Coordinates of C-alpha atoms and ligand atoms in Angstrom, one line a residue:
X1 CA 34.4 7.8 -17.5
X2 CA 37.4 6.1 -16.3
X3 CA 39.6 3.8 -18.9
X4 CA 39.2 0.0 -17.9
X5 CA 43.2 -0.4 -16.9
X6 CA 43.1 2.4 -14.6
X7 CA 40.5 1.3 -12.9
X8 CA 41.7 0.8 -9.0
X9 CA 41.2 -2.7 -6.8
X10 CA 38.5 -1.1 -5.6
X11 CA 36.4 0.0 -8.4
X12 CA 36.9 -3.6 -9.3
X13 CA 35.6 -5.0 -6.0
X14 CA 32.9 -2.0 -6.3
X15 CA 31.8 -3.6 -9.5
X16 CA 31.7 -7.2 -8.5
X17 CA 29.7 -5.4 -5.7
X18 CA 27.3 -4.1 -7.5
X19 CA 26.5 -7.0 -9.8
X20 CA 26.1 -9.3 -6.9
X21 CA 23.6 -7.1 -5.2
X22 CA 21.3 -6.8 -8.6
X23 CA 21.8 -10.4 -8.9
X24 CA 21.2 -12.2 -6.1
X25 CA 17.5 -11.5 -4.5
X26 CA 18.5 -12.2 -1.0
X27 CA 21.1 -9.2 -1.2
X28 CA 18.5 -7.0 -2.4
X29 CA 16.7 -7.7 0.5
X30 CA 19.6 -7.2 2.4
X31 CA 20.3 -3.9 1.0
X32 CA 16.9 -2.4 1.3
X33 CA 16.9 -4.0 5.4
X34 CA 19.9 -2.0 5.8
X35 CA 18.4 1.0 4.4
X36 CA 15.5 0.8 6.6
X37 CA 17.6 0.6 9.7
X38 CA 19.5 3.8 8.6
X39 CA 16.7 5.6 8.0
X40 CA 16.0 4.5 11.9
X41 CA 18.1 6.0 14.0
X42 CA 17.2 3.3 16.9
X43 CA 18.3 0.5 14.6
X44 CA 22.2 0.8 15.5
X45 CA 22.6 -3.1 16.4
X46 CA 20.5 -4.2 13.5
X47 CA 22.8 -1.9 11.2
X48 CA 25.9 -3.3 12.4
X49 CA 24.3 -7.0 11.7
X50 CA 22.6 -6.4 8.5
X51 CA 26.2 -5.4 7.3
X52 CA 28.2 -8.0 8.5
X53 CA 25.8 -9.9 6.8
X54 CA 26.7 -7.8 3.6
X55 CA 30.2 -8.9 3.9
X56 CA 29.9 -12.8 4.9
X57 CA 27.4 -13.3 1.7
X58 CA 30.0 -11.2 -0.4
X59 CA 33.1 -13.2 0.9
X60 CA 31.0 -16.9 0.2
X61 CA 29.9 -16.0 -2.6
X62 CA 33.3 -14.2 -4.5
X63 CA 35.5 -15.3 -2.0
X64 CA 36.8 -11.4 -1.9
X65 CA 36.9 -9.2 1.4
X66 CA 34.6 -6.3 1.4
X67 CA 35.0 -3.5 3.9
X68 CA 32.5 -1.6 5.2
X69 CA 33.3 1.7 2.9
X70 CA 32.8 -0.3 -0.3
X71 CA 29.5 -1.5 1.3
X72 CA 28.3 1.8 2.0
X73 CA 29.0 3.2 -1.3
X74 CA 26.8 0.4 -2.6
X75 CA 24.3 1.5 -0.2
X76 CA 25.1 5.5 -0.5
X77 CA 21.9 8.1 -0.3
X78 CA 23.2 9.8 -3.7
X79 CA 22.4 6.7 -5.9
X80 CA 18.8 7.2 -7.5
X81 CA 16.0 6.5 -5.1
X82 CA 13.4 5.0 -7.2
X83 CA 10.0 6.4 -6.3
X84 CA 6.7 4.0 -6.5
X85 CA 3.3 5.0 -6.6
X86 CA 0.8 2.0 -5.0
X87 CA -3.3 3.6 -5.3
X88 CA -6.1 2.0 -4.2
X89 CA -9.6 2.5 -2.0
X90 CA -7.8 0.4 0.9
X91 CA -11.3 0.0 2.9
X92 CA -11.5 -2.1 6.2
X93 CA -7.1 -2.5 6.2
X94 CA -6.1 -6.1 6.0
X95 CA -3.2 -8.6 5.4
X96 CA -3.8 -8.8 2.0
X97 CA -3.0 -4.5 1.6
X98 CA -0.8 -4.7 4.0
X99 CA 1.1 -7.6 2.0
X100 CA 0.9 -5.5 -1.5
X101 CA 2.6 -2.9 0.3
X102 CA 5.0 -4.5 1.4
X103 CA 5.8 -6.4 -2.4
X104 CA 5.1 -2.6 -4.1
X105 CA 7.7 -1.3 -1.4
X106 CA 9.9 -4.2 -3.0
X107 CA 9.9 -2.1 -6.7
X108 CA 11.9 0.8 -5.4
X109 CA 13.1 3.0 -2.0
X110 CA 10.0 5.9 -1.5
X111 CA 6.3 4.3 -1.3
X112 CA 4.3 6.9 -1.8
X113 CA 0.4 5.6 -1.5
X114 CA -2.5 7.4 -3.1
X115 CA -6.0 7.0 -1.2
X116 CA -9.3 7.3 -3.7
X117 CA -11.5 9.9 -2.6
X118 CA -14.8 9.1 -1.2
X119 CA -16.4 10.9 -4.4
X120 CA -14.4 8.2 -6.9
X121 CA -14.9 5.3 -4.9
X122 CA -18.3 5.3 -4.4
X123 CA -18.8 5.7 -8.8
X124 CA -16.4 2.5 -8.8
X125 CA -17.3 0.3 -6.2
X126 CA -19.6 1.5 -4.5
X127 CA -19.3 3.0 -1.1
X128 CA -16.7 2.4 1.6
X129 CA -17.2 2.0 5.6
X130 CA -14.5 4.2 6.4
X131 CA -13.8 7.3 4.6
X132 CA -11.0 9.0 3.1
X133 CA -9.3 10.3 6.3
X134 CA -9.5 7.2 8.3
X135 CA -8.2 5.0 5.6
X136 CA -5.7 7.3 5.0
X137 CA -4.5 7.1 8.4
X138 CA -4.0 3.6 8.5
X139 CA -2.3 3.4 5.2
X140 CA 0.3 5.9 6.8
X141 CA 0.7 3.6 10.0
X142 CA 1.9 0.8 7.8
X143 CA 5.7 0.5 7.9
X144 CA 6.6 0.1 4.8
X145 CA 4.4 3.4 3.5
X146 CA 7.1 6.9 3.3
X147 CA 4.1 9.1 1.9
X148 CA 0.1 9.5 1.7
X149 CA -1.7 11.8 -0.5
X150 CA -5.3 11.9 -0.2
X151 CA -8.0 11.9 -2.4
X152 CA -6.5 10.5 -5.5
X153 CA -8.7 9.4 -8.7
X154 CA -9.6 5.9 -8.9
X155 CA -7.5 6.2 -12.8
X156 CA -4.9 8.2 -12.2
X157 CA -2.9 10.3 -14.5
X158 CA 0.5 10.6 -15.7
X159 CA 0.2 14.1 -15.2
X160 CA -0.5 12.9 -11.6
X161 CA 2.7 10.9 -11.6
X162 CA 4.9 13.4 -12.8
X163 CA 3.6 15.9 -10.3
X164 CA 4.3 13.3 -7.8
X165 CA 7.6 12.2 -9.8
X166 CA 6.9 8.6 -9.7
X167 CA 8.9 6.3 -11.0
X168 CA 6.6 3.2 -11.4
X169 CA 2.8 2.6 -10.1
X170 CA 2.5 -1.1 -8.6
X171 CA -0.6 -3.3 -8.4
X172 CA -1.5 -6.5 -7.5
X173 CA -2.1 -9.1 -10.4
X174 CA -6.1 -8.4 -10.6
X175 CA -7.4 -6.3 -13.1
X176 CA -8.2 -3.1 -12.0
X177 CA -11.3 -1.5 -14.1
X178 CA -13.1 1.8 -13.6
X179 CA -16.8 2.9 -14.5
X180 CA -16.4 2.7 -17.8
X181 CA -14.7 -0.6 -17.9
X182 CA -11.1 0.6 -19.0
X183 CA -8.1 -0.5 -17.2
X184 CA -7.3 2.5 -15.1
X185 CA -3.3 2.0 -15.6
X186 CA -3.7 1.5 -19.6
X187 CA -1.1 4.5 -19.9
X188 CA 1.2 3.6 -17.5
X189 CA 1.8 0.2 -18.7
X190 CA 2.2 1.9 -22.4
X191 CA 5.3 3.9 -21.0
X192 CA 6.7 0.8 -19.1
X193 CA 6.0 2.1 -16.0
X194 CA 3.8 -0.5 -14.5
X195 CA 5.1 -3.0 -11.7
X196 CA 2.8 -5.9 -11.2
X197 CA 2.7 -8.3 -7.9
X198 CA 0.7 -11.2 -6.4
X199 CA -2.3 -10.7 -5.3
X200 CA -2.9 -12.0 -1.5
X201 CA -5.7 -14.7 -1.5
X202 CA -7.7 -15.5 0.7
X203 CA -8.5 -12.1 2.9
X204 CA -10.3 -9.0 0.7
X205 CA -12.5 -5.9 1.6
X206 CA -15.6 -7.9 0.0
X207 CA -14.6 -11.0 2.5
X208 CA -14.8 -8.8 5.4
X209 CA -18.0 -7.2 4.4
X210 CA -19.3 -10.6 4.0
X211 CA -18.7 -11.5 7.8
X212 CA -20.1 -7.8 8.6
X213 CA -22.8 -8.6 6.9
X214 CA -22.8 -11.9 9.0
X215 CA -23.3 -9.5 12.4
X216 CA -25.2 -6.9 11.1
X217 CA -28.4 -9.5 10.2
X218 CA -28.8 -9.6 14.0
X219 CA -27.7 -12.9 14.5
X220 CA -27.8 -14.3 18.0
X221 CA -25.2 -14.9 20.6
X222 CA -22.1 -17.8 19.1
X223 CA -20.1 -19.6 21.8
X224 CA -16.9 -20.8 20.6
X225 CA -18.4 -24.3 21.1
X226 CA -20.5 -24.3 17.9
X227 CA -18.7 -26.5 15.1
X228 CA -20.6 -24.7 12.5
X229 CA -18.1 -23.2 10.1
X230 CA -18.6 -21.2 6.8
X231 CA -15.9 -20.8 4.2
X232 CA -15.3 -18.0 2.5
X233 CA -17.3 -19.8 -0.9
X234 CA -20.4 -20.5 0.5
X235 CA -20.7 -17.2 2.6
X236 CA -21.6 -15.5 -1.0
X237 CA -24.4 -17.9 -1.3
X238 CA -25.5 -17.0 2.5
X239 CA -25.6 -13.5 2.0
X240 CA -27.3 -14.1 -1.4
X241 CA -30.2 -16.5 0.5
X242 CA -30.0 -14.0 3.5
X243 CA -29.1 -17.2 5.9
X244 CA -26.5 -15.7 8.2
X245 CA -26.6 -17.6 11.1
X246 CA -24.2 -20.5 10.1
X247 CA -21.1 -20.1 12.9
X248 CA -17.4 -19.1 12.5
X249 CA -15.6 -17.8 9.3
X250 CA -12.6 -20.1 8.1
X251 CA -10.4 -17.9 6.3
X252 CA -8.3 -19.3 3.5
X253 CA -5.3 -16.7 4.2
X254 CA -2.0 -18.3 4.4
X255 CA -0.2 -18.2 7.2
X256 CA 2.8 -19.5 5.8
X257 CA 6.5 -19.1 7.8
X258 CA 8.1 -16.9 4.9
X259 CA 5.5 -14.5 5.0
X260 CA 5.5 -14.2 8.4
X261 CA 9.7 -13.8 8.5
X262 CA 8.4 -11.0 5.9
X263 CA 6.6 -9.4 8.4
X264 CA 8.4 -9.5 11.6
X265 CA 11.2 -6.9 12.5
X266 CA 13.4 -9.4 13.8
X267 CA 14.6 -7.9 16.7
X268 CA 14.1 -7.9 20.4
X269 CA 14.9 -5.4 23.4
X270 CA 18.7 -4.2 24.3
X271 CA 19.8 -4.1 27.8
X272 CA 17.9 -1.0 29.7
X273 CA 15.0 -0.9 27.1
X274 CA 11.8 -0.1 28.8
X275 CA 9.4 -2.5 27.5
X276 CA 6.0 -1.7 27.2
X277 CA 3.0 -4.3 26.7
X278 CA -0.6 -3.7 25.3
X279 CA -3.1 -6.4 24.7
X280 CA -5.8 -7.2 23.2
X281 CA -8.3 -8.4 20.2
X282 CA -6.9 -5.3 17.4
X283 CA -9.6 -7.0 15.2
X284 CA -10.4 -4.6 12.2
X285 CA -8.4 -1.8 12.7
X286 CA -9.2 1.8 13.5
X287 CA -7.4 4.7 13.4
X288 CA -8.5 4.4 17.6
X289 CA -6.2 1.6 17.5
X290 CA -3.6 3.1 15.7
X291 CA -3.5 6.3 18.3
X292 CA -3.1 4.1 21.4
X293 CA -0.4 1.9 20.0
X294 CA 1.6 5.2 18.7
X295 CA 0.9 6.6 22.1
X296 CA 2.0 3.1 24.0
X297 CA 5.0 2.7 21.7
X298 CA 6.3 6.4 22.9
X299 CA 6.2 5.4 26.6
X300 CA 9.0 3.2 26.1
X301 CA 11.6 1.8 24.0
X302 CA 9.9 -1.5 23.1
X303 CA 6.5 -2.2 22.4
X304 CA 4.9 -6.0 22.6
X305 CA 1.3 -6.2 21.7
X306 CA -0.2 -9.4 22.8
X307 CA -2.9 -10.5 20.9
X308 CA -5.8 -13.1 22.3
X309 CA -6.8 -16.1 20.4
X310 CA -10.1 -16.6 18.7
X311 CA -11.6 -18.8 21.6
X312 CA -10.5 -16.3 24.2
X313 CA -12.5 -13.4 22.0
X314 CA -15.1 -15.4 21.6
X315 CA -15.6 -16.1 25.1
X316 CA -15.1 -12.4 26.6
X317 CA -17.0 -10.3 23.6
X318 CA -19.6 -13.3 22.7
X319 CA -21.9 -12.5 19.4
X320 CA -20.0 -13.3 16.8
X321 CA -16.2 -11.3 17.7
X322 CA -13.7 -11.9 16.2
X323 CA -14.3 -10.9 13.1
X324 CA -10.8 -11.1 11.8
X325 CA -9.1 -14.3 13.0
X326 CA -5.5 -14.6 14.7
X327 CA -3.6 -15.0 11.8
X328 CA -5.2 -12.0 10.3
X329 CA -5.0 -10.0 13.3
X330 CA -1.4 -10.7 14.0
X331 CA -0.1 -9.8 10.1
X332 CA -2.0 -6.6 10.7
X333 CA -0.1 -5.5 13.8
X334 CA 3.7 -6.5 12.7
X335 CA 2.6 -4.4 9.5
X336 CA 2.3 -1.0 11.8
X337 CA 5.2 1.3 12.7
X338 CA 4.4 1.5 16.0
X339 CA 4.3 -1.9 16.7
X340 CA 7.8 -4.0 17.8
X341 CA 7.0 -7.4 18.4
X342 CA 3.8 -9.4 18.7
X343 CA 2.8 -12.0 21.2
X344 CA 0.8 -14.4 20.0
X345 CA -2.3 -16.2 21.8
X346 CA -1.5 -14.3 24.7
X347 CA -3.0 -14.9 28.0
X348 CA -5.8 -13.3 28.8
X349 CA -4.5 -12.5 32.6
X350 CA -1.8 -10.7 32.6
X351 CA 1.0 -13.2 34.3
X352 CA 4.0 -12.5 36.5
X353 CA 5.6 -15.3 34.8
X354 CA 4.5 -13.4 31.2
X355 CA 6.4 -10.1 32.7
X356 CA 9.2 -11.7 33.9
X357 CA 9.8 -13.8 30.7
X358 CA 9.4 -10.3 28.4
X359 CA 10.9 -8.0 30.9
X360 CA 8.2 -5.6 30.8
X361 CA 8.5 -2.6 32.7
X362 CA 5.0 -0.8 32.0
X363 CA 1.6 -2.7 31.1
X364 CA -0.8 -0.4 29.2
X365 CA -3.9 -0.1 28.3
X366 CA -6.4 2.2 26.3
X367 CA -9.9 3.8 28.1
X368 CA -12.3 2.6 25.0
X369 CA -14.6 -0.7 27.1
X370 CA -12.5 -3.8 26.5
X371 CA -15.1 -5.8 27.5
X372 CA -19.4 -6.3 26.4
X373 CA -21.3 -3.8 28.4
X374 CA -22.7 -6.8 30.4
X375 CA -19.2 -7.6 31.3
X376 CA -18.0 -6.2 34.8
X377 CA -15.2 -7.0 36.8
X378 CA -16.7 -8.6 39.7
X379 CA -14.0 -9.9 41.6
X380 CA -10.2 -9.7 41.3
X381 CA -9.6 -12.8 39.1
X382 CA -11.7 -11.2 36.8
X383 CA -9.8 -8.9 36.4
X384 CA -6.6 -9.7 33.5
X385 CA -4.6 -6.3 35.1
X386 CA -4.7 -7.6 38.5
X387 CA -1.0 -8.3 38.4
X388 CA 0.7 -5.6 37.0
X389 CA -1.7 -3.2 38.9
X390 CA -0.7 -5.1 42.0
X391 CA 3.1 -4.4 40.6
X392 CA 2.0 -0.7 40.2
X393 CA 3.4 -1.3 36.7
X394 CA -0.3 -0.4 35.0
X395 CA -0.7 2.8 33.1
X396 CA -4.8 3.5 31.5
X397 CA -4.1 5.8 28.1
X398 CA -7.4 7.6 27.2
X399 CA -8.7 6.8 24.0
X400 CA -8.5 9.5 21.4
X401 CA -10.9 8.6 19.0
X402 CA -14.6 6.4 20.3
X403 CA -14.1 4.1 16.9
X404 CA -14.8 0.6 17.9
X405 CA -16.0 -2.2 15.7
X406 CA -19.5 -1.8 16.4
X407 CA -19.3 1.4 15.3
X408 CA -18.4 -0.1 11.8
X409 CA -21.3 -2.4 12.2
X410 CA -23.6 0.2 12.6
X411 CA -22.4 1.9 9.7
X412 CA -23.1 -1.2 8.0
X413 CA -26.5 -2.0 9.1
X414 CA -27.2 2.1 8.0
X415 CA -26.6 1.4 4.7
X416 CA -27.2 -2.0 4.4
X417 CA -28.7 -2.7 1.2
X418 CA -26.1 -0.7 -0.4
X419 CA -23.4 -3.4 1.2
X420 CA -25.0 -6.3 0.0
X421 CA -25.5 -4.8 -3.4
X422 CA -21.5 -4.1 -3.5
X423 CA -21.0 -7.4 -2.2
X424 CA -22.3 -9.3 -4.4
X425 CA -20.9 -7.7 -7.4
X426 CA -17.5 -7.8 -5.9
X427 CA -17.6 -11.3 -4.6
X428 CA -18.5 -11.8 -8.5
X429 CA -15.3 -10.1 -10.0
X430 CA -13.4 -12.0 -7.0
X431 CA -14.5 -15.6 -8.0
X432 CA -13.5 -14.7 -11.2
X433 CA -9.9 -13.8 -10.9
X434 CA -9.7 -16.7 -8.1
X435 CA -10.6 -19.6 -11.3
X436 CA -8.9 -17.1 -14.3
X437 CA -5.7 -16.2 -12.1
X438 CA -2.3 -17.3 -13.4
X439 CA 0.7 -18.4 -11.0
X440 CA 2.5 -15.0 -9.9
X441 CA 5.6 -15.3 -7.6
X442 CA 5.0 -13.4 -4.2
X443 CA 7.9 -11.1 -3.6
Ligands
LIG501 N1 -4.6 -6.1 -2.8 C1 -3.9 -7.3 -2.7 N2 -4.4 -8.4 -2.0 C2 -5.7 -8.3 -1.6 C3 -6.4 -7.1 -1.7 C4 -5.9 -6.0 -2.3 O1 -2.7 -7.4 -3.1 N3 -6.2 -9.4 -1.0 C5 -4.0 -5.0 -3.4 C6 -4.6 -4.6 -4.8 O2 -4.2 -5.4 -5.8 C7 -4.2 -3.1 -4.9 C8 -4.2 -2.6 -3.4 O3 -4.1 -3.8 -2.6 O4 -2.9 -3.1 -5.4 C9 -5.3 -1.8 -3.1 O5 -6.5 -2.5 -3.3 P1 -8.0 -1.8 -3.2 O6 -8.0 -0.6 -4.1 O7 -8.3 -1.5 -1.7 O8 -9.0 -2.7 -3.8 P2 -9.2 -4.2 -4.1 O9 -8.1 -4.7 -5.0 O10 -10.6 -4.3 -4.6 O11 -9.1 -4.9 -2.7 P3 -10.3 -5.4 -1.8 O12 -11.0 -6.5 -2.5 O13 -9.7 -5.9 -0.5 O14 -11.1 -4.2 -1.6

């Protein structure tokens, strides 16, 4: 421990440092942006910005001049990297996980993300549509996730924790219950090691069923003409009369320009890059999708993923696609490592004024049918790859996995009953903490 009149200019300016990091939120941001970069060996530029950015707010804020060794210190590896466990069933991945990964991320450096097996899920909620090993796999695509372990229990253990040498557990502000109607993180709140954020309204497992549900009753053909909506509200009293057949979802998620500033990576292709673009719906996400944007990201240095609006969905894959609107769809794919940048409403023909604009250098593509069996390509302006084929700039990647979203549907319609059963009790415990729920800041 060093004596307060030997400390040196710089311990002082390390100090002033420090307490301006844990006290202003934006630096904290800051600091953990510039970790992420270093842990990313491709992020050289953002590095550089994210700490001149370190120095301006420093120098406005303490009018004192900080160089880049003080910075680093701030920033070093050695200082304790706080480690937070995040568990849940994370069924059907959507903005709303995706968002409470990102806030949990928020509590500490090392996310480590516990998936409930199949076995615990199905005694607390009933069952999932996918299982263990797909849902892990899309937890672990998520950007802000450093580890998964599978087949956690639905109330974990401190024992559990302290194999995993956790530092916190984080949960969004809805009670989380088990079988026998205890809070399943009584204990860690007890030892103070419980982290609570908001809760994303508005998108849900249960909402998603609902809309399966929706499909799976058979319902005819929907053009994107029909003016029929349904809102999330009365969709519980359709599945509970069995009347399906009422037209498009509204969802009530925000799409708000903060969270979507949250979301994005903020940066574009340097000079050289080879820029790759895939497009598509990417409504409900499979581990499929996840293999074919991992394998179009490593073609190139850049990745763009253009999704289609709803009306353009609609009109390809008729029935009642999408299922997850554009907002939705869009959070989803700027939450994925292997995604750089989204385009959104993109065309549904590939342009030459769309590849000049992004300089793309390679269009891709995955083999699974983009199109409704009764689709074909009948002549070229049909087809939305005419262009870059024609530019011999289009590359087909075969589809791993055969996981589409009928495939989910069917799934469904197998076990129906079972569905509606679980989503009516959740849609129950969902109303309730919509009119009980108390203001929490979203971090
Ligand atoms: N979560 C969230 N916002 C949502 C849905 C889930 O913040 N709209 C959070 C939960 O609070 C939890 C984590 O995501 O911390 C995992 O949730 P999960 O176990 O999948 O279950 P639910 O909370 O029941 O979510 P859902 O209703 O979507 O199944």
């Amino acid at each position: 421990m060093q004596n307060i009149e030997e400390l040196t200019e710089d311990h002082i300016k390390f100090l002033k440092i420090f307490n301006f990091i844990k006290n202003h939120d934006n630096m904290k941001k800051i600091a953990e942006d510039l970790e992420t970069a270093e842990a990313n060996s491709k992020d050289d530029e953002n590095l550089v910005k994210l700490n001149e950015q370190i120095k301006t707010e420093a120098q406005a804020i303490y009018k004192i001049s900080l160089n880049t060794k003080i910075a680093s210190m701030m920033l070093s590896p050695q200082r304790k990297r706080i480690r937070i466990y995040m568990d849940g069933v994370f069924d059907i991945i959507h903005s709303g996980h995706f968002n409470a990964l990102r806030q949990g991320k928020r509590f500490g450096h090392t996310l480590i993300v516990g998936i409930n097996s199949d076995a615990d899920v199905v005694k607390a909620k009933g069952p999932s549509l996918m299982n263990v090993k797909e849902r892990g796999s899309l937890v672990e695509a998520c950007k802000w996730v450093d580890e998964v372990v599978l087949d956690t229990p639905y109330t974990p253990t401190i024992e559990l924790l302290d194999e995993l040498n956790i530092d916190y557990v984080a949960h969004g502000d809805d009670p989380c219950y088990n079988e026998l109607g205890e809070d399943v993180y009584s204990e860690m709140k007890k030892q103070n090691r419980f982290k609570m954020f908001k809760r994303t309204e508005g998108i849900s497992t249960t909402e998603i069923i609902g809309r399966l549900l929706m499909l799976s009753k058979g319902s005819t053909s929907r053009s994107s003409s029909d003016n029929k909506t349904m809102t999330s509200s009365n969709l519980l009293k359709a599945v509970a009369d069995d009347t399906f057949d009422k037209g498009p979802v509204v969802s009530s998620f925000l799409t708000t320009g903060w969270r979507l500033h949250e979301f994005c990576n903020n940066r574009v292709p340097k000079d050289g890059d080879k820029v790759v673009y895939i497009d598509g719906a990417f409504d409900i996400l499979h581990p499929g999708h996840i293999e074919t944007l991992k394998k179009a990201q490593s073609m190139g240095d850049f990745l763009y993923v253009g999704v289609h609006d709803d009306a353009t969905i609609n009109f390809h894959r008729g029935k009642n696609y999408p299922i997850l609107n554009m907002q939705e769809r869009v959070f989803n794919l700027l939450a994925l490592k292997y995604v750089d940048d989204v385009v959104i409403a993109a065309p549904w023909g590939i342009t030459e004024d769309l590849i000049k604009s992004l300089k793309i250098t390679l269009v891709v593509h995955g083999s699974e049918a983009k199109f409704d069996s009764d689709y074909q390509v009948k002549s070229e302006q049909d087809d939305p790859f005419a262009v870059p084929r024609k530019l011999g700039i289009f590359q087909q990647i075969e589809s791993v996995y055969d996981m589409t979203s009928e495939v989910l549907v069917k799934r469904l319609i197998d076990n129906r009953d079972k569905y509606v059963k679980k989503f009516q009790s959740k849609s129950e415990k969902e109303k309730n903490y919509y009119q009980t729920k108390e203001y929490v800041n979203e971090i």
